[in-house]
C-alpha cells in the first residue's frame, strides 16, 4: 500500500475522532482484513449520528480534498438518504491514488447488523457490539434458488434470439448476466451466501469452479459466444442441481430441457468438450 494512504487515513481518523457528530470508524476490504499489497487502496467507513448525517454528507468532498489531496475524480456510489460510498481519485505528488470512503447513519449501521472487519475507534460501543455478535448462518430460501435458476434459463433463451440476429453486444450482455447468476449459485453452494461482488467472491471458490467459470470470458464473436454458451449451460446445470440436492428442492429440469431444445433448434452448437 502506498505510504501516503496510511498517512491520509490517520489524518481522517484524527479529524472524525474530534467531530462529536461521528460515532466511530471502521475499515473493510483488504485493509480491514489485513491482507493489503502494494496495489491496495483504503476502504474506510464513518458512522454518523442520524441528525447530523446530511450536514456531514454535504462536507465530504471538500473535507476529503483537504485530508487526502487534490481530487481528480469524485464518484458517489450506492447513494441513499442515510448511506453513501465516495470513491475518489486524488493526487499525491506525481502519484494518483484511490480511496473508498463510506458514511452511514447510526440507525442504518445498527439495522444492517454487519460486523466491521476492523474497528478504528468507537465512541459509544455500538461498533464493537455489532462486531461481537454471533451471526447465524443465512437460511437459503428455496424460492430464491428457483428464481436464480429461472433467471439463468430465461437469459440463456435470449441468447438464441441474439444468435439468430448475430447481435454480438447483446450476446455479451446476456453472457454477463449468466455469469453473475451462476456465480451466485456457486456461492450459495459453497458458502451459503450469494456473495457481494462476483469479482471478489470468485477467488474464494474452489479452484475447479474458478476454471469452469472462465468459460464466460472466452467470447469475442457470435460464434465464440455460442461455443462458450454450450459449455456454460452444462456447468450451470451441474451446479444448480447440486444446490437443489443440498437444499432438498426438486430441480426444475423441464425449464432446462425446454431452453436447450429451443437453442438447438436455432442451430447453436452443442458442447465440444467436457466442462
Short mmCIF file of N, CA and C in Angstrom, two decimals, residues 34-170:
data_model
loop_
_atom_site.label_atom_id
_atom_site.label_comp_id
_atom_site.label_asym_id
_atom_site.label_seq_id
_atom_site.Cartn_x
_atom_site.Cartn_y
_atom_site.Cartn_z
N UNK A 34 -6.53 -7.13 6.71
CA UNK A 34 -5.10 -7.22 6.98
C UNK A 34 -4.32 -7.95 5.92
N UNK A 35 -4.81 -7.93 4.67
CA UNK A 35 -4.08 -8.62 3.59
C UNK A 35 -3.81 -7.67 2.43
N UNK A 36 -3.38 -6.46 2.74
CA UNK A 36 -3.06 -5.48 1.70
C UNK A 36 -1.79 -5.86 0.95
N UNK A 37 -1.68 -5.30 -0.26
CA UNK A 37 -0.44 -5.43 -1.02
C UNK A 37 -0.10 -4.05 -1.58
N UNK A 38 0.88 -3.99 -2.47
CA UNK A 38 1.34 -2.71 -2.99
C UNK A 38 0.27 -1.97 -3.78
N UNK A 39 -0.77 -2.68 -4.22
CA UNK A 39 -1.79 -2.06 -5.07
C UNK A 39 -3.08 -1.75 -4.31
N UNK A 40 -3.11 -2.02 -3.02
CA UNK A 40 -4.34 -1.83 -2.24
C UNK A 40 -4.64 -0.35 -2.03
N UNK A 41 -5.93 -0.06 -1.92
CA UNK A 41 -6.35 1.29 -1.55
C UNK A 41 -7.04 1.20 -0.19
N UNK A 42 -7.61 2.31 0.27
CA UNK A 42 -8.26 2.37 1.58
C UNK A 42 -9.76 2.20 1.41
N UNK A 43 -10.35 1.36 2.26
CA UNK A 43 -11.80 1.25 2.38
C UNK A 43 -12.14 1.57 3.83
N UNK A 44 -12.71 2.74 4.06
CA UNK A 44 -12.98 3.20 5.41
C UNK A 44 -14.42 3.69 5.51
N UNK A 45 -15.02 3.55 6.68
CA UNK A 45 -16.40 3.99 6.89
C UNK A 45 -16.50 4.77 8.19
N UNK A 46 -17.22 5.90 8.14
CA UNK A 46 -17.52 6.68 9.33
C UNK A 46 -19.01 6.55 9.64
N UNK A 47 -19.33 6.23 10.89
CA UNK A 47 -20.72 6.11 11.34
C UNK A 47 -21.13 7.44 11.95
N UNK A 48 -22.21 8.03 11.42
CA UNK A 48 -22.60 9.39 11.78
C UNK A 48 -23.93 9.39 12.52
N UNK A 49 -24.04 10.23 13.55
CA UNK A 49 -25.33 10.39 14.23
C UNK A 49 -26.39 10.82 13.22
N UNK A 50 -27.56 10.23 13.31
CA UNK A 50 -28.62 10.46 12.31
C UNK A 50 -28.90 11.93 12.05
N UNK A 51 -29.04 12.70 13.11
CA UNK A 51 -29.42 14.11 12.95
C UNK A 51 -28.37 14.91 12.20
N UNK A 52 -27.13 14.45 12.23
CA UNK A 52 -26.04 15.21 11.61
C UNK A 52 -25.59 14.63 10.27
N UNK A 53 -26.20 13.53 9.87
CA UNK A 53 -25.77 12.88 8.63
C UNK A 53 -25.83 13.82 7.42
N UNK A 54 -26.94 14.54 7.18
CA UNK A 54 -26.99 15.43 6.00
C UNK A 54 -25.88 16.48 5.99
N UNK A 55 -25.56 17.04 7.15
CA UNK A 55 -24.52 18.07 7.21
C UNK A 55 -23.15 17.48 6.90
N UNK A 56 -22.85 16.30 7.47
CA UNK A 56 -21.57 15.65 7.20
C UNK A 56 -21.47 15.28 5.72
N UNK A 57 -22.56 14.78 5.17
CA UNK A 57 -22.57 14.42 3.75
C UNK A 57 -22.24 15.63 2.88
N UNK A 58 -22.80 16.77 3.20
CA UNK A 58 -22.57 17.99 2.41
C UNK A 58 -21.11 18.44 2.47
N UNK A 59 -20.40 18.04 3.49
CA UNK A 59 -19.00 18.47 3.67
C UNK A 59 -17.98 17.52 3.07
N UNK A 60 -18.41 16.32 2.66
CA UNK A 60 -17.46 15.25 2.37
C UNK A 60 -16.45 15.58 1.26
N UNK A 61 -16.91 16.14 0.16
CA UNK A 61 -15.97 16.37 -0.94
C UNK A 61 -14.88 17.36 -0.55
N UNK A 62 -15.28 18.47 0.03
CA UNK A 62 -14.28 19.47 0.44
C UNK A 62 -13.35 18.89 1.50
N UNK A 63 -13.93 18.15 2.45
CA UNK A 63 -13.13 17.58 3.52
C UNK A 63 -12.11 16.58 2.99
N UNK A 64 -12.54 15.70 2.09
CA UNK A 64 -11.61 14.70 1.54
C UNK A 64 -10.50 15.35 0.74
N UNK A 65 -10.82 16.45 0.06
CA UNK A 65 -9.79 17.19 -0.65
C UNK A 65 -8.72 17.71 0.30
N UNK A 66 -9.14 18.14 1.49
CA UNK A 66 -8.19 18.67 2.47
C UNK A 66 -7.38 17.55 3.12
N UNK A 67 -8.06 16.44 3.43
CA UNK A 67 -7.40 15.35 4.15
C UNK A 67 -6.50 14.50 3.27
N UNK A 68 -6.91 14.31 2.01
CA UNK A 68 -6.20 13.37 1.13
C UNK A 68 -5.36 14.08 0.07
N UNK A 69 -5.91 15.08 -0.60
CA UNK A 69 -5.18 15.77 -1.65
C UNK A 69 -6.12 16.23 -2.73
N UNK A 70 -5.61 16.95 -3.75
CA UNK A 70 -6.46 17.46 -4.83
C UNK A 70 -7.23 16.33 -5.52
N UNK A 71 -8.55 16.46 -5.55
CA UNK A 71 -9.40 15.40 -6.09
C UNK A 71 -9.46 15.52 -7.62
N UNK A 72 -9.20 14.40 -8.27
CA UNK A 72 -9.23 14.32 -9.74
C UNK A 72 -10.58 13.81 -10.23
N UNK A 73 -11.15 12.84 -9.52
CA UNK A 73 -12.46 12.29 -9.89
C UNK A 73 -13.20 11.92 -8.60
N UNK A 74 -14.50 12.23 -8.58
CA UNK A 74 -15.33 12.03 -7.37
C UNK A 74 -16.56 11.24 -7.78
N UNK A 75 -16.71 10.02 -7.22
CA UNK A 75 -17.78 9.13 -7.65
C UNK A 75 -18.60 8.65 -6.46
N UNK A 76 -19.77 9.26 -6.19
CA UNK A 76 -20.66 8.73 -5.16
C UNK A 76 -21.34 7.45 -5.67
N UNK A 77 -21.27 6.39 -4.89
CA UNK A 77 -21.85 5.11 -5.29
C UNK A 77 -22.83 4.60 -4.23
N UNK A 78 -23.90 3.94 -4.68
CA UNK A 78 -24.87 3.36 -3.76
C UNK A 78 -25.55 4.39 -2.88
N UNK A 79 -25.72 5.60 -3.41
CA UNK A 79 -26.21 6.71 -2.59
C UNK A 79 -27.65 6.51 -2.14
N UNK A 80 -27.87 6.70 -0.84
CA UNK A 80 -29.19 6.64 -0.21
C UNK A 80 -29.30 7.80 0.77
N UNK A 81 -30.48 8.04 1.32
CA UNK A 81 -30.61 9.15 2.29
C UNK A 81 -29.71 9.00 3.51
N UNK A 82 -29.32 7.76 3.84
CA UNK A 82 -28.52 7.56 5.06
C UNK A 82 -27.25 6.74 4.82
N UNK A 83 -26.81 6.67 3.57
CA UNK A 83 -25.56 5.96 3.25
C UNK A 83 -25.02 6.45 1.92
N UNK A 84 -23.70 6.49 1.81
CA UNK A 84 -23.06 6.71 0.51
C UNK A 84 -21.61 6.26 0.58
N UNK A 85 -21.14 5.67 -0.51
CA UNK A 85 -19.72 5.38 -0.67
C UNK A 85 -19.15 6.39 -1.65
N UNK A 86 -18.12 7.10 -1.22
CA UNK A 86 -17.43 8.05 -2.10
C UNK A 86 -16.12 7.41 -2.57
N UNK A 87 -16.08 7.04 -3.83
CA UNK A 87 -14.85 6.55 -4.43
C UNK A 87 -14.21 7.75 -5.13
N UNK A 88 -12.99 8.06 -4.77
CA UNK A 88 -12.37 9.25 -5.38
C UNK A 88 -10.88 9.03 -5.66
N UNK A 89 -10.47 9.60 -6.77
CA UNK A 89 -9.06 9.63 -7.15
C UNK A 89 -8.48 10.97 -6.73
N UNK A 90 -7.27 10.94 -6.21
CA UNK A 90 -6.65 12.20 -5.79
C UNK A 90 -5.15 12.15 -6.06
N UNK A 91 -4.57 13.33 -6.15
CA UNK A 91 -3.14 13.45 -6.45
C UNK A 91 -2.33 13.56 -5.18
N UNK A 92 -1.20 12.84 -5.18
CA UNK A 92 -0.19 13.00 -4.15
C UNK A 92 1.15 13.09 -4.86
N UNK A 93 1.61 14.31 -5.09
CA UNK A 93 2.80 14.50 -5.92
C UNK A 93 2.52 14.02 -7.32
N UNK A 94 3.35 13.12 -7.82
CA UNK A 94 3.15 12.56 -9.16
C UNK A 94 2.25 11.33 -9.15
N UNK A 95 1.82 10.90 -7.97
CA UNK A 95 1.03 9.68 -7.86
C UNK A 95 -0.47 9.99 -7.86
N UNK A 96 -1.21 9.10 -8.50
CA UNK A 96 -2.67 9.17 -8.50
C UNK A 96 -3.17 8.01 -7.64
N UNK A 97 -3.90 8.32 -6.58
CA UNK A 97 -4.31 7.31 -5.60
C UNK A 97 -5.83 7.24 -5.48
N UNK A 98 -6.31 6.14 -4.92
CA UNK A 98 -7.75 5.90 -4.78
C UNK A 98 -8.10 5.64 -3.33
N UNK A 99 -9.25 6.17 -2.91
CA UNK A 99 -9.82 5.85 -1.60
C UNK A 99 -11.32 5.64 -1.76
N UNK A 100 -11.86 4.67 -1.01
CA UNK A 100 -13.30 4.48 -0.89
C UNK A 100 -13.69 4.87 0.52
N UNK A 101 -14.44 5.96 0.64
CA UNK A 101 -14.82 6.48 1.96
C UNK A 101 -16.34 6.40 2.08
N UNK A 102 -16.82 5.51 2.96
CA UNK A 102 -18.26 5.39 3.21
C UNK A 102 -18.66 6.27 4.38
N UNK A 103 -19.88 6.79 4.32
CA UNK A 103 -20.51 7.34 5.52
C UNK A 103 -21.88 6.68 5.65
N UNK A 104 -22.25 6.37 6.90
CA UNK A 104 -23.51 5.69 7.16
C UNK A 104 -24.12 6.24 8.44
N UNK A 105 -25.42 6.36 8.46
CA UNK A 105 -26.08 6.85 9.67
C UNK A 105 -26.02 5.77 10.76
N UNK A 106 -26.06 6.21 11.99
CA UNK A 106 -26.02 5.27 13.12
C UNK A 106 -27.16 4.26 13.04
N UNK A 107 -28.37 4.73 12.75
CA UNK A 107 -29.52 3.82 12.73
C UNK A 107 -29.40 2.77 11.64
N UNK A 108 -28.90 3.14 10.46
CA UNK A 108 -28.75 2.16 9.39
C UNK A 108 -27.64 1.17 9.73
N UNK A 109 -26.55 1.64 10.35
CA UNK A 109 -25.49 0.73 10.76
C UNK A 109 -26.02 -0.34 11.71
N UNK A 110 -26.83 0.08 12.69
CA UNK A 110 -27.42 -0.86 13.64
C UNK A 110 -28.39 -1.79 12.94
N UNK A 111 -29.19 -1.25 12.02
CA UNK A 111 -30.17 -2.06 11.30
C UNK A 111 -29.49 -3.12 10.44
N UNK A 112 -28.43 -2.74 9.76
CA UNK A 112 -27.71 -3.69 8.90
C UNK A 112 -27.11 -4.84 9.70
N UNK A 113 -26.60 -4.51 10.90
CA UNK A 113 -26.07 -5.55 11.78
C UNK A 113 -24.96 -6.36 11.12
N UNK A 114 -24.11 -5.67 10.35
CA UNK A 114 -22.99 -6.33 9.68
C UNK A 114 -21.70 -6.02 10.43
N UNK A 115 -21.00 -7.04 10.94
CA UNK A 115 -19.81 -6.77 11.75
C UNK A 115 -18.69 -6.12 10.94
N UNK A 116 -18.08 -5.06 11.46
CA UNK A 116 -16.95 -4.42 10.77
C UNK A 116 -15.75 -5.36 10.73
N UNK A 117 -14.95 -5.23 9.68
CA UNK A 117 -13.72 -6.03 9.61
C UNK A 117 -12.74 -5.61 10.70
N UNK A 118 -12.57 -4.28 10.87
CA UNK A 118 -11.63 -3.79 11.88
C UNK A 118 -12.09 -2.43 12.38
N UNK A 119 -12.40 -2.34 13.65
CA UNK A 119 -12.86 -1.08 14.25
C UNK A 119 -11.65 -0.19 14.52
N UNK A 120 -11.70 1.05 14.05
CA UNK A 120 -10.64 2.02 14.34
C UNK A 120 -10.88 2.68 15.69
N UNK A 121 -12.10 3.14 15.89
CA UNK A 121 -12.48 3.71 17.19
C UNK A 121 -13.99 3.69 17.30
N UNK A 122 -14.48 3.81 18.54
CA UNK A 122 -15.90 3.56 18.79
C UNK A 122 -16.33 4.37 20.01
N UNK A 123 -16.96 5.52 19.77
CA UNK A 123 -17.27 6.44 20.86
C UNK A 123 -18.29 5.87 21.85
N UNK A 124 -19.27 5.13 21.34
CA UNK A 124 -20.37 4.66 22.20
C UNK A 124 -20.40 3.16 22.41
N UNK A 125 -19.57 2.42 21.69
CA UNK A 125 -19.53 0.97 21.85
C UNK A 125 -20.38 0.19 20.86
N UNK A 126 -21.13 0.88 19.98
CA UNK A 126 -22.03 0.13 19.10
C UNK A 126 -21.28 -0.64 18.02
N UNK A 127 -20.12 -0.15 17.58
CA UNK A 127 -19.37 -0.88 16.56
C UNK A 127 -18.85 -2.19 17.12
N UNK A 128 -18.32 -2.14 18.34
CA UNK A 128 -17.83 -3.36 18.97
C UNK A 128 -18.98 -4.31 19.32
N UNK A 129 -20.12 -3.74 19.66
CA UNK A 129 -21.28 -4.57 19.97
C UNK A 129 -21.70 -5.40 18.77
N UNK A 130 -21.76 -4.76 17.59
CA UNK A 130 -22.11 -5.49 16.37
C UNK A 130 -21.02 -6.48 16.01
N UNK A 131 -19.76 -6.08 16.17
CA UNK A 131 -18.63 -6.96 15.83
C UNK A 131 -18.61 -8.21 16.70
N UNK A 132 -19.09 -8.09 17.95
CA UNK A 132 -19.02 -9.21 18.89
C UNK A 132 -20.18 -10.19 18.75
N UNK A 133 -21.21 -9.81 18.03
CA UNK A 133 -22.37 -10.67 17.92
C UNK A 133 -22.05 -11.94 17.12
N UNK A 134 -22.68 -13.02 17.50
CA UNK A 134 -22.60 -14.26 16.72
C UNK A 134 -23.69 -14.19 15.67
N UNK A 135 -23.28 -14.16 14.42
CA UNK A 135 -24.25 -14.03 13.35
C UNK A 135 -24.62 -15.41 12.81
N UNK A 136 -25.87 -15.81 12.93
CA UNK A 136 -26.27 -17.14 12.47
C UNK A 136 -26.12 -17.28 10.96
N UNK A 137 -25.92 -18.51 10.50
CA UNK A 137 -25.84 -18.75 9.07
C UNK A 137 -27.16 -18.41 8.40
N UNK A 138 -27.04 -17.86 7.24
CA UNK A 138 -28.23 -17.49 6.49
C UNK A 138 -28.95 -18.75 6.00
N UNK A 139 -30.25 -18.77 6.14
CA UNK A 139 -31.04 -19.88 5.60
C UNK A 139 -31.40 -19.54 4.15
N UNK A 140 -31.01 -20.41 3.25
CA UNK A 140 -31.27 -20.16 1.83
C UNK A 140 -32.71 -20.55 1.51
N UNK A 141 -33.47 -19.62 1.01
CA UNK A 141 -34.87 -19.89 0.67
C UNK A 141 -34.95 -20.62 -0.66
N UNK A 142 -35.77 -21.67 -0.70
CA UNK A 142 -35.95 -22.42 -1.94
C UNK A 142 -36.45 -21.51 -3.05
N UNK A 143 -37.32 -20.55 -2.69
CA UNK A 143 -37.86 -19.63 -3.70
C UNK A 143 -36.76 -18.82 -4.35
N UNK A 144 -35.75 -18.43 -3.56
CA UNK A 144 -34.65 -17.64 -4.11
C UNK A 144 -33.82 -18.48 -5.07
N UNK A 145 -33.57 -19.73 -4.70
CA UNK A 145 -32.79 -20.61 -5.57
C UNK A 145 -33.51 -20.82 -6.90
N UNK A 146 -34.81 -21.07 -6.83
CA UNK A 146 -35.58 -21.29 -8.06
C UNK A 146 -35.62 -20.02 -8.91
N UNK A 147 -35.63 -18.87 -8.27
CA UNK A 147 -35.60 -17.62 -9.03
C UNK A 147 -34.28 -17.47 -9.78
N UNK A 148 -33.18 -17.83 -9.12
CA UNK A 148 -31.88 -17.76 -9.80
C UNK A 148 -31.84 -18.73 -10.98
N UNK A 149 -32.39 -19.93 -10.79
CA UNK A 149 -32.42 -20.91 -11.89
C UNK A 149 -33.27 -20.39 -13.04
N UNK A 150 -34.42 -19.82 -12.71
CA UNK A 150 -35.28 -19.24 -13.75
C UNK A 150 -34.56 -18.11 -14.49
N UNK A 151 -33.87 -17.28 -13.72
CA UNK A 151 -33.13 -16.16 -14.34
C UNK A 151 -32.13 -16.68 -15.35
N UNK A 152 -31.39 -17.71 -14.97
CA UNK A 152 -30.37 -18.25 -15.88
C UNK A 152 -30.99 -18.77 -17.17
N UNK A 153 -32.04 -19.58 -17.06
CA UNK A 153 -32.59 -20.20 -18.26
C UNK A 153 -33.37 -19.21 -19.13
N UNK A 154 -33.97 -18.20 -18.53
CA UNK A 154 -34.63 -17.17 -19.35
C UNK A 154 -33.59 -16.39 -20.16
N UNK A 155 -32.48 -16.05 -19.52
CA UNK A 155 -31.44 -15.31 -20.25
C UNK A 155 -30.73 -16.21 -21.26
N UNK A 156 -30.57 -17.48 -20.94
CA UNK A 156 -29.99 -18.40 -21.93
C UNK A 156 -30.89 -18.47 -23.17
N UNK A 157 -32.20 -18.44 -22.96
CA UNK A 157 -33.15 -18.41 -24.08
C UNK A 157 -32.89 -17.17 -24.95
N UNK A 158 -32.65 -16.03 -24.33
CA UNK A 158 -32.41 -14.79 -25.10
C UNK A 158 -31.18 -14.90 -25.98
N UNK A 159 -30.20 -15.71 -25.54
CA UNK A 159 -29.01 -15.91 -26.39
C UNK A 159 -29.39 -16.47 -27.75
N UNK A 160 -30.44 -17.30 -27.79
CA UNK A 160 -30.87 -17.85 -29.07
C UNK A 160 -31.33 -16.76 -30.02
N UNK A 161 -32.12 -15.82 -29.51
CA UNK A 161 -32.61 -14.72 -30.36
C UNK A 161 -31.45 -13.87 -30.88
N UNK A 162 -30.53 -13.53 -29.96
CA UNK A 162 -29.43 -12.66 -30.39
C UNK A 162 -28.42 -13.41 -31.27
N UNK A 163 -28.35 -14.74 -31.10
CA UNK A 163 -27.53 -15.55 -32.01
C UNK A 163 -28.09 -15.48 -33.42
N UNK A 164 -29.39 -15.62 -33.54
CA UNK A 164 -30.02 -15.57 -34.87
C UNK A 164 -29.80 -14.20 -35.52
N UNK A 165 -29.79 -13.17 -34.73
CA UNK A 165 -29.58 -11.82 -35.27
C UNK A 165 -28.10 -11.49 -35.44
N UNK A 166 -27.23 -12.36 -34.90
CA UNK A 166 -25.79 -12.10 -34.89
C UNK A 166 -25.48 -10.76 -34.21
N UNK A 167 -26.18 -10.52 -33.11
CA UNK A 167 -26.03 -9.27 -32.36
C UNK A 167 -25.01 -9.50 -31.23
N UNK A 168 -23.76 -9.23 -31.53
CA UNK A 168 -22.67 -9.56 -30.61
C UNK A 168 -22.84 -8.90 -29.25
N UNK A 169 -23.19 -7.63 -29.23
CA UNK A 169 -23.15 -6.90 -27.97
C UNK A 169 -24.29 -7.33 -27.04
N UNK A 170 -25.42 -7.69 -27.59
CA UNK A 170 -26.48 -8.22 -26.74
C UNK A 170 -26.14 -9.63 -26.27
#
